[in-house]
Short mmCIF file of C-alpha atoms and ligand atoms in Angstrom, two decimals:
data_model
loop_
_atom_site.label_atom_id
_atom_site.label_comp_id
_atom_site.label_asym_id
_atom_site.label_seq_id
_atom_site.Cartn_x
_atom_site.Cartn_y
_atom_site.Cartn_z
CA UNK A 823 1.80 -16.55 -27.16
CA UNK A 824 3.36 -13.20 -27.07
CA UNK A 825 6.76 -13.09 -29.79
CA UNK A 826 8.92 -13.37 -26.37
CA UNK A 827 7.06 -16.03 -24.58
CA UNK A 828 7.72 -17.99 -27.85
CA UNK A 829 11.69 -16.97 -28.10
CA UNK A 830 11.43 -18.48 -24.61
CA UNK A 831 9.68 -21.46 -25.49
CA UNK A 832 12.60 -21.59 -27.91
CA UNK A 833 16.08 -21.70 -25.55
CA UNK A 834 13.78 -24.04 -22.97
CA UNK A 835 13.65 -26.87 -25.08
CA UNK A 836 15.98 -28.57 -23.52
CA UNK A 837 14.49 -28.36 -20.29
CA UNK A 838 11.52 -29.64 -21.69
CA UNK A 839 12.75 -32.92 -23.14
CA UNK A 840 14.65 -34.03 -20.28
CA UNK A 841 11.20 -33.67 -18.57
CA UNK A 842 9.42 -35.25 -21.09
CA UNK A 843 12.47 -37.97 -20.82
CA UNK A 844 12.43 -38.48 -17.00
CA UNK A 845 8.29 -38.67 -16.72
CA UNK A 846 8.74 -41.35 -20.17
CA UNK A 847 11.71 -43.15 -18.02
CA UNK A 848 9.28 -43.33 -14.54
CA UNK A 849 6.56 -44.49 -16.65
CA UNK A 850 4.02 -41.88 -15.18
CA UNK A 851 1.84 -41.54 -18.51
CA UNK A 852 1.59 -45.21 -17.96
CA UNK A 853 0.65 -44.86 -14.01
CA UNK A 854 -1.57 -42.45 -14.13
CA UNK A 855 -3.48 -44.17 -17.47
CA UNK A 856 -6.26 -45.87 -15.55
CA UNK A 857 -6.70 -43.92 -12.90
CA UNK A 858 -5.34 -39.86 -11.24
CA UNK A 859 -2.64 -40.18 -8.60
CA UNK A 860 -1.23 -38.39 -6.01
CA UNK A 861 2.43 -37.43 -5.81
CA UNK A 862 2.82 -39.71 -2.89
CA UNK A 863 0.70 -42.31 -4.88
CA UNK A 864 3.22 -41.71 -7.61
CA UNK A 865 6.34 -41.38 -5.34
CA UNK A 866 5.77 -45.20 -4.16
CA UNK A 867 4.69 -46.41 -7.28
CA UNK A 868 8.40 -44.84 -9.14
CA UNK A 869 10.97 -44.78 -5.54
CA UNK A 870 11.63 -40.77 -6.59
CA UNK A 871 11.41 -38.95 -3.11
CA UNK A 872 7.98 -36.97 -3.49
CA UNK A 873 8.35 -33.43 -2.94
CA UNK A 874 11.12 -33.80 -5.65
CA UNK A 875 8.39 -35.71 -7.83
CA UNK A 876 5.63 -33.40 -6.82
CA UNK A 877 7.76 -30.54 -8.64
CA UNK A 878 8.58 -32.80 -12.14
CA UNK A 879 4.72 -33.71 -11.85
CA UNK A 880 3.16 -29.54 -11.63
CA UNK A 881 6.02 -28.82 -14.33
CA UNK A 882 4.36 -31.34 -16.63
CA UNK A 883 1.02 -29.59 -15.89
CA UNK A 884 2.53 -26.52 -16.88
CA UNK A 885 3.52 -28.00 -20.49
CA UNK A 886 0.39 -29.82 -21.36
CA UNK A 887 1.35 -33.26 -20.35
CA UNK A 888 -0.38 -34.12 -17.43
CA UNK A 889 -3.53 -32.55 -15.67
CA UNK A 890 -3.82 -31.36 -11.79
CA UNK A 891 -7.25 -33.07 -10.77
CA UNK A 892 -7.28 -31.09 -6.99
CA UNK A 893 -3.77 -32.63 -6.23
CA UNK A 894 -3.90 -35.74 -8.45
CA UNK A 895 -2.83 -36.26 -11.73
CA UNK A 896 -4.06 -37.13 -15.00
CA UNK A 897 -2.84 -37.43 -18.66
CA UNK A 898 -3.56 -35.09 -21.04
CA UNK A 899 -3.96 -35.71 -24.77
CA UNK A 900 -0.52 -35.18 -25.28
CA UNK A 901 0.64 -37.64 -22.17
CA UNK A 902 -1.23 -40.06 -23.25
CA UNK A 903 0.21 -40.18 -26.52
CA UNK A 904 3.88 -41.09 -24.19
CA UNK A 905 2.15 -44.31 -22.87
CA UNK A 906 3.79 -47.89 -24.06
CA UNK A 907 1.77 -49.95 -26.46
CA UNK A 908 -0.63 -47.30 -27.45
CA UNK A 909 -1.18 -46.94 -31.77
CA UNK A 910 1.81 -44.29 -32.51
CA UNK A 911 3.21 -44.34 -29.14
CA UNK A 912 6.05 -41.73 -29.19
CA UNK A 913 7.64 -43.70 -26.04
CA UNK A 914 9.64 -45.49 -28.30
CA UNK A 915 11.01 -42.30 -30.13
CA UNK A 916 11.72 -40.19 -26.35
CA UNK A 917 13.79 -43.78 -25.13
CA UNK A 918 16.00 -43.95 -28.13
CA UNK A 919 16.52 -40.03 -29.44
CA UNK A 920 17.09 -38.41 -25.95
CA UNK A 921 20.20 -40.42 -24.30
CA UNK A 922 21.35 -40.76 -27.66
CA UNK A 923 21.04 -37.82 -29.57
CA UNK A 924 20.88 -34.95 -26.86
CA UNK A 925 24.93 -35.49 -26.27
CA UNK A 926 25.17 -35.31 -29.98
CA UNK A 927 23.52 -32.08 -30.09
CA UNK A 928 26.07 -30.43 -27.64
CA UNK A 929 28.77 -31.03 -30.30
CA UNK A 930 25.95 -29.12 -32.90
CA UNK A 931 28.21 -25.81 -33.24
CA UNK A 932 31.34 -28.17 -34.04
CA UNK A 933 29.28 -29.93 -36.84
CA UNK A 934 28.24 -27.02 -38.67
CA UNK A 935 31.55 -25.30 -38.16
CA UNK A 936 33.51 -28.77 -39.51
CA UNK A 937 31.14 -31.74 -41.19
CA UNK A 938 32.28 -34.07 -38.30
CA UNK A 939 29.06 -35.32 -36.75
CA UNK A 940 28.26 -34.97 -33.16
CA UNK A 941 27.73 -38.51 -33.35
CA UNK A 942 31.30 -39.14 -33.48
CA UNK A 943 32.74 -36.45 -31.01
CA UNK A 944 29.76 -37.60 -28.42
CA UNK A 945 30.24 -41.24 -28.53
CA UNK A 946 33.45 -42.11 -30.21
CA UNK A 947 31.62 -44.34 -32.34
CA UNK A 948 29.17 -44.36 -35.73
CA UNK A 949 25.93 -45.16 -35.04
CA UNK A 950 25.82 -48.41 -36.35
CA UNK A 951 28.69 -48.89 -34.07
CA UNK A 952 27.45 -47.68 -31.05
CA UNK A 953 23.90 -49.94 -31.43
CA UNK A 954 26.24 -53.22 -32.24
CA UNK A 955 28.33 -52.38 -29.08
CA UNK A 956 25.34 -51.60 -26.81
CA UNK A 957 22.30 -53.64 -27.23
CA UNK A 958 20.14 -52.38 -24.63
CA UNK A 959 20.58 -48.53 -26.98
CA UNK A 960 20.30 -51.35 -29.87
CA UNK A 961 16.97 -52.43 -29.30
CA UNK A 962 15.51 -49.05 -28.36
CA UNK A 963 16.51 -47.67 -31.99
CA UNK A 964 15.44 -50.85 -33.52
CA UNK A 965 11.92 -50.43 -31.64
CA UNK A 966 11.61 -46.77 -32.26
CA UNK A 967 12.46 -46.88 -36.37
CA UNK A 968 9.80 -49.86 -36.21
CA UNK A 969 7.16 -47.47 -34.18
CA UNK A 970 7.68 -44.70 -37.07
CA UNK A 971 6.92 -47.19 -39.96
CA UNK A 972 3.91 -48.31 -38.47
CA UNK A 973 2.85 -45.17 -38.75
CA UNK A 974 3.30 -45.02 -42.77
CA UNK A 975 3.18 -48.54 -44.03
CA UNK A 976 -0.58 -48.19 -44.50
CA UNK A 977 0.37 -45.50 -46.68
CA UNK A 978 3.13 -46.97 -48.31
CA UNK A 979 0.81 -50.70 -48.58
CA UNK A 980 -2.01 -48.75 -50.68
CA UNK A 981 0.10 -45.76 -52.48
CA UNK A 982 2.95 -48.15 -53.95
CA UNK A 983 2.57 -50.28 -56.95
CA UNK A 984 3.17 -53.63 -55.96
CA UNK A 985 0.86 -54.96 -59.01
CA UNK A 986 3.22 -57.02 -60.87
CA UNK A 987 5.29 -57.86 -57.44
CA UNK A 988 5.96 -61.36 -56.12
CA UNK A 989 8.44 -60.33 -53.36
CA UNK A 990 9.48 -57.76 -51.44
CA UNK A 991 12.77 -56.78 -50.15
CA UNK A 992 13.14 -54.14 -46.90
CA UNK A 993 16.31 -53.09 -47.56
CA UNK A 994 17.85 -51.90 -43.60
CA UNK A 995 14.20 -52.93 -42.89
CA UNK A 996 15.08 -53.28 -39.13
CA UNK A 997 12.51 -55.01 -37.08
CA UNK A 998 10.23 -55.67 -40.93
CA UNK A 999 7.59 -53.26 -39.59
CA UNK A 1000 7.12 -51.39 -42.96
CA UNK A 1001 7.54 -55.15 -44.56
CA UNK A 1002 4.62 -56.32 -42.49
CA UNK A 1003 2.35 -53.78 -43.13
CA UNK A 1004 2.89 -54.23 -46.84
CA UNK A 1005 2.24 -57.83 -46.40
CA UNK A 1006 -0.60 -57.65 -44.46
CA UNK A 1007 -2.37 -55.51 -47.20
CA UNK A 1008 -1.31 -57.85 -49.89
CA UNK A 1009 -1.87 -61.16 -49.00
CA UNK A 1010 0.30 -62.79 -51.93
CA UNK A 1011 3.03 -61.23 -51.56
CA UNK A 1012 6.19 -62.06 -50.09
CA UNK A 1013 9.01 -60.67 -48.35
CA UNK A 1014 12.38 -60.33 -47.17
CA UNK A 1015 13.98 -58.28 -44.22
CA UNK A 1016 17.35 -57.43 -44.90
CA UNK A 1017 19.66 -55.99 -42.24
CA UNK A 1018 22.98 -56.20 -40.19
CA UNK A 1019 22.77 -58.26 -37.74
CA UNK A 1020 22.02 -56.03 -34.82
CA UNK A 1021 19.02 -54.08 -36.74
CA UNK A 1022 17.65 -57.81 -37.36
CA UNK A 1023 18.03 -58.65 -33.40
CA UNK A 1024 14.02 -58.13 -33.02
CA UNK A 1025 13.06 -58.54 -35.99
CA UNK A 1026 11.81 -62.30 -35.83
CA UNK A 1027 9.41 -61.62 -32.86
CA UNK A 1028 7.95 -58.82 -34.48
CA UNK A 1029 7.16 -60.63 -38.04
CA UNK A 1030 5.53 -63.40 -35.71
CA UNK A 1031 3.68 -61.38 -33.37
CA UNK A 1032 2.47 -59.30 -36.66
CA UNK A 1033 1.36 -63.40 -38.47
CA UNK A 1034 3.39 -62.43 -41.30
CA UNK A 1035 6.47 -64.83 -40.65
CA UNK A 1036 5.45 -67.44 -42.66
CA UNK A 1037 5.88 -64.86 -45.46
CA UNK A 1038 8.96 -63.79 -44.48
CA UNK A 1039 12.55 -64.44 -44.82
CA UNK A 1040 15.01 -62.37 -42.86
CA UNK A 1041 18.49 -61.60 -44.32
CA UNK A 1042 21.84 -60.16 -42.87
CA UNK A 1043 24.26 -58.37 -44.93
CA UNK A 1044 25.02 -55.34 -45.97
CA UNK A 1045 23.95 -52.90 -48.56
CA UNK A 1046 27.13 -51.79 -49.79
CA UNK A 1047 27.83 -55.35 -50.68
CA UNK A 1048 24.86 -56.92 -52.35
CA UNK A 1049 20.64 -57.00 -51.26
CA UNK A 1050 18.78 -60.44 -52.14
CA UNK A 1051 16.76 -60.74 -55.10
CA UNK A 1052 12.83 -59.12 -55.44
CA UNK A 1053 10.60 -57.41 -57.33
CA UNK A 1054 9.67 -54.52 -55.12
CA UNK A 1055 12.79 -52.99 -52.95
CA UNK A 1056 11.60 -51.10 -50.12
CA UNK A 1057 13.96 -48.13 -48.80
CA UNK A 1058 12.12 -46.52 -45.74
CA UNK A 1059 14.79 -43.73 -43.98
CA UNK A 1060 17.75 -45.19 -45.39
CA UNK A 1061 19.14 -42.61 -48.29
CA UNK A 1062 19.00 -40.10 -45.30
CA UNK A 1063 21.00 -41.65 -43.41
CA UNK A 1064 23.72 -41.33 -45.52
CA UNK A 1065 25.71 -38.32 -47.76
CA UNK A 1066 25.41 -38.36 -51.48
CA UNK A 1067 28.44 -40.76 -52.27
CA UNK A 1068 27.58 -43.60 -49.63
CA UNK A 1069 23.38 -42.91 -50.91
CA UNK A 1070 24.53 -43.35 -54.81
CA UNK A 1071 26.59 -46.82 -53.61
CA UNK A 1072 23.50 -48.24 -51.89
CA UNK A 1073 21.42 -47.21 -54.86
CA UNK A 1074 23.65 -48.70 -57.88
CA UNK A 1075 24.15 -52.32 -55.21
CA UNK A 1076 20.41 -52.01 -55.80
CA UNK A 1077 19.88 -51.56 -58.97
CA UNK A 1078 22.36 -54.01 -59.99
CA UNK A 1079 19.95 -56.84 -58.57
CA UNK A 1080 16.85 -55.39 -60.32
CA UNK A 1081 15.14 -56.77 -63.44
CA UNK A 1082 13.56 -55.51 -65.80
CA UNK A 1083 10.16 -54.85 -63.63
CA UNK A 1084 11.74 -54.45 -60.83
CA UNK A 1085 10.47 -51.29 -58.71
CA UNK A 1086 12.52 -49.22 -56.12
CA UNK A 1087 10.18 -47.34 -53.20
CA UNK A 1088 11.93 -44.48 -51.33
CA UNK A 1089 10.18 -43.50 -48.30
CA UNK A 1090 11.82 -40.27 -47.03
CA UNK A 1091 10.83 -37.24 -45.25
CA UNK A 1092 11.54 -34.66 -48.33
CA UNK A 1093 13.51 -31.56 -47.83
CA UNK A 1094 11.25 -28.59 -48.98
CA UNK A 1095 11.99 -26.00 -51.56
CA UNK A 1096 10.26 -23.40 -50.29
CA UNK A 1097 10.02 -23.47 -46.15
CA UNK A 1098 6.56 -22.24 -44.43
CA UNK A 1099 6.69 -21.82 -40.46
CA UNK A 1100 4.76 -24.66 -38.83
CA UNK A 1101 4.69 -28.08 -38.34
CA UNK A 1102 4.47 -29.18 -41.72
CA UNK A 1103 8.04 -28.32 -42.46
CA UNK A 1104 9.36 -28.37 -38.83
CA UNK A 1105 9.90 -32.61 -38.84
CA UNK A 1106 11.59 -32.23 -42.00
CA UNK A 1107 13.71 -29.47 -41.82
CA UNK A 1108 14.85 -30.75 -37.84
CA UNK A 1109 15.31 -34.32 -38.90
CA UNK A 1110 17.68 -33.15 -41.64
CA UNK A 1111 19.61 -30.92 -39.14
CA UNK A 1112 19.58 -34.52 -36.77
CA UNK A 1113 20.63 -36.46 -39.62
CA UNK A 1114 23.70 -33.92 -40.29
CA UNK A 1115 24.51 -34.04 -36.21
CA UNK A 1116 23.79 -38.20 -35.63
CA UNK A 1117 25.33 -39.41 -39.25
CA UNK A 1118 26.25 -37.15 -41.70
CA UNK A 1119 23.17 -37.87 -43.94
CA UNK A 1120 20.35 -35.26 -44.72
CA UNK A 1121 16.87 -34.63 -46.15
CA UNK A 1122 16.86 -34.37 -49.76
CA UNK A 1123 14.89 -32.53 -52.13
CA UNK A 1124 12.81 -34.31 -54.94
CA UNK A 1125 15.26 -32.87 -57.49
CA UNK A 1126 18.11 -34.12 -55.12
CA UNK A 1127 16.87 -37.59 -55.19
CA UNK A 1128 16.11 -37.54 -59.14
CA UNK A 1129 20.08 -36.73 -58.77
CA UNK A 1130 21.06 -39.93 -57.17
CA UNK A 1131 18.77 -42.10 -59.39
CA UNK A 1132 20.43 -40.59 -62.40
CA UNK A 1133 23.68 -41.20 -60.95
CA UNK A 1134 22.70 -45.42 -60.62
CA UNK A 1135 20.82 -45.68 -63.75
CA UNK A 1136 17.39 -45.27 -62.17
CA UNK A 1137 14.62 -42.61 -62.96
CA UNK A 1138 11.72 -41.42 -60.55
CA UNK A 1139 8.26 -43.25 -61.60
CA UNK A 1140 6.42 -42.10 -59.64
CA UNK A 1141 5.34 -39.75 -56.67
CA UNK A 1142 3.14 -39.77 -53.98
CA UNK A 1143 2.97 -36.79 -51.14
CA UNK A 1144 2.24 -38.64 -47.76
CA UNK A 1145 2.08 -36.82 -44.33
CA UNK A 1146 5.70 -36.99 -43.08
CA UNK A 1147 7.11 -39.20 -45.22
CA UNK A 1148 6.87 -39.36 -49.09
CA UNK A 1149 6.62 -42.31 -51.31
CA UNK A 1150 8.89 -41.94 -54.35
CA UNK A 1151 9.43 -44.85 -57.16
CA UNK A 1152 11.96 -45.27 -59.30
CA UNK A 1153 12.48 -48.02 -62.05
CA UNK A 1154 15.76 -48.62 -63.67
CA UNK A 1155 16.95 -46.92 -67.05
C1 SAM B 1735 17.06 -45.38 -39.88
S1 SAM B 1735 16.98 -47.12 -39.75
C2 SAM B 1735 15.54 -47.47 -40.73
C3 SAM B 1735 14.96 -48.83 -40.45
C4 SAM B 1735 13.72 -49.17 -41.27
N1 SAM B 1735 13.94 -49.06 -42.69
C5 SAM B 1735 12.58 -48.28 -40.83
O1 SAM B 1735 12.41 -47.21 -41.43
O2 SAM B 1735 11.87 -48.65 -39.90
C6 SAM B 1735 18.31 -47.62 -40.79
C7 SAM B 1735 18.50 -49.11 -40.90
O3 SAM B 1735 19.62 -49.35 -41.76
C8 SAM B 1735 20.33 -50.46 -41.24
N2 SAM B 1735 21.70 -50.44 -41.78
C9 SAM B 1735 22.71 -49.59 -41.47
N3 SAM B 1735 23.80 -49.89 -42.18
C10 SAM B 1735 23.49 -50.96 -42.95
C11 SAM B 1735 24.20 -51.73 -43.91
N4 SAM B 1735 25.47 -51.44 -44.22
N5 SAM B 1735 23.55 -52.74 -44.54
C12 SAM B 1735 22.26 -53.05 -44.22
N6 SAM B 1735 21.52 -52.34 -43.32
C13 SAM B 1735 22.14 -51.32 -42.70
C14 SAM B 1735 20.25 -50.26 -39.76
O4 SAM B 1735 20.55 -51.44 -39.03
C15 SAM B 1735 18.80 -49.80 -39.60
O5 SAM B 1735 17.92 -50.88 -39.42
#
């Protein structure tokens, strides 16, 4: 790619993932799966008029999402990766970030210029607000967070110490899908999924479709007030979510409920020192720049987390570099 074909690539993002949005919405990755279709195939299969289709299908061809097999269409690596149900689907991600977030990106000048997040002047509403007010939006943020921790509880299950552990709290654990994977790797464990009520809406059917629920207790509260008692307290995209004040609160309710064994796992995407061009430090450096536009949180470096330990009489344990996310632990001082 030539320098300008990539500052291109650059200001047609947007373009791109309302594509990527409307082919995720129509379900084409998922129509085309077992077998290539025509546009007219694909026009009855959606109701979208097909020379209108035919165009959204040979502009997915162009990006690398589907394949032109002599005027029928396939899935390429990448749309395959779109389909529902498959390991690390990103289906769930596309359904809950783009008719969220993309609104809260148009405020992104005002948020830099201001602090106030795009969230806000999009929606009129927090987050949290906006997913106990709309439960359809609810349940696709609920399903995406849980997609994402499948992804890293493997990591999280064998890189933690859960040695002296009896039970485990997911603190905001959502639908328990970091929880499950921990329990399914450690058979005598147990656990608890602690939530507001709307993040614990599907959280039930997932612990029982994962056979973990009759290790499981689910919870509603909030952090700010109190988390039940455990040995192990998970905290998987939480601290991001939040600015320094509101991360130190959640962290001292914590630690005020641990003993004296009593372990604290951060699982965060960490905010690099040094930036390198490239993947690597693009999910990072973008999520922090989403987590400044959706909530007012942000990435934080190791030494920024050692920070808010300090600040509620915790110190970092322990380290582990994952992919995307990193495990930190911290025991109490
Ligand atoms: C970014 S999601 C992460 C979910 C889960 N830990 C994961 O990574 O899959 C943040 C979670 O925090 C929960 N949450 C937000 N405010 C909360 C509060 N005051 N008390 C408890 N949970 C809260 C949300 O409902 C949501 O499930």
């Amino acid at each position: 790619m030539t320098p300008a074909e990539r500052a291109y690539e650059l200001v047609n993002g947007f373009r791109l993932t309302q594509m990527v949005h409307a082919a995720v919405e129509l379900r084409i990755p998922d129509l085309v799966a077992s077998e290539p279709k025509s546009a007219e195939d694909l026009s009855a299969d959606t109701g979208i008029e097909a020379g209108r289709l035919r165009r959204l299908l040979r502009a997915l061809v162009a990006i690398g999402v589907l394949r032109d097999e002599g005027g029928r269409y396939s899935n390429t690596e990448v749309g395959a990766s779109f389909r529902e149900g498959v390991p690390r689907s990103v289906r769930p991600l596309v359904r809950m970030l783009v008719p969220e977030s993309y609104r809260n990106w148009d405020f992104f000048m005002q948020t830099l210029r201001t602090g106030v997040t795009g969230q806000s002047l999009a929606h009129g509403a927090t987050l949290w607000e906006l997913i106990e007010r709309d439960p359809d939006f609810g349940a696709r943020f609920n399903d995406a967070m849980a997609g994402n921790s499948e992804a890293v509880a493997g990591f999280v299950a064998r890189a933690g110490d859960f040695t002296r552990a009896k039970v485990v709290v997911d603190v905001g654990g959502g639908e328990g899908s970091l929880l499950a994977g921990v329990l399914l790797a450690h058979p005598d464990l147990r656990g608890i999924v602690y939530d507001l009520a709307a993040g614990l809406v599907q959280t039930p059917e997932y612990l029982a479709s994962h056979h973990v629920a009759d290790r499981c207790e689910i919870v509603e509260g909030s952090f700010f007030d109190a988390v039940p008692e455990g040995d192990v307290y998970l905290l998987k995209d939480i601290l991001h979510d939040w600015d320094d004040q509101k991360a130190t609160a959640i962290l001292r309710v914590c630690r005020k409920q641990m003993g004296q064994n009593a372990r604290l796992l951060v699982v965060e995407r960490m905010a690099p020192t040094q930036v390198i061009e490239g993947p690597a430090h693009m999910n990072a450096t973008t999520t922090d720049l989403q987590m400044m536009v959706q909530l007012g949180g942000k990435e934080r470096t190791r030494e920024e987390l050692e920070e808010l330990f300090a600040a509620a009489r915790m110190k970092l344990d322990r380290y582990t570099p994952g992919g995307v996310w990193q495990l930190v632990e911290a025991v109490g001082v």
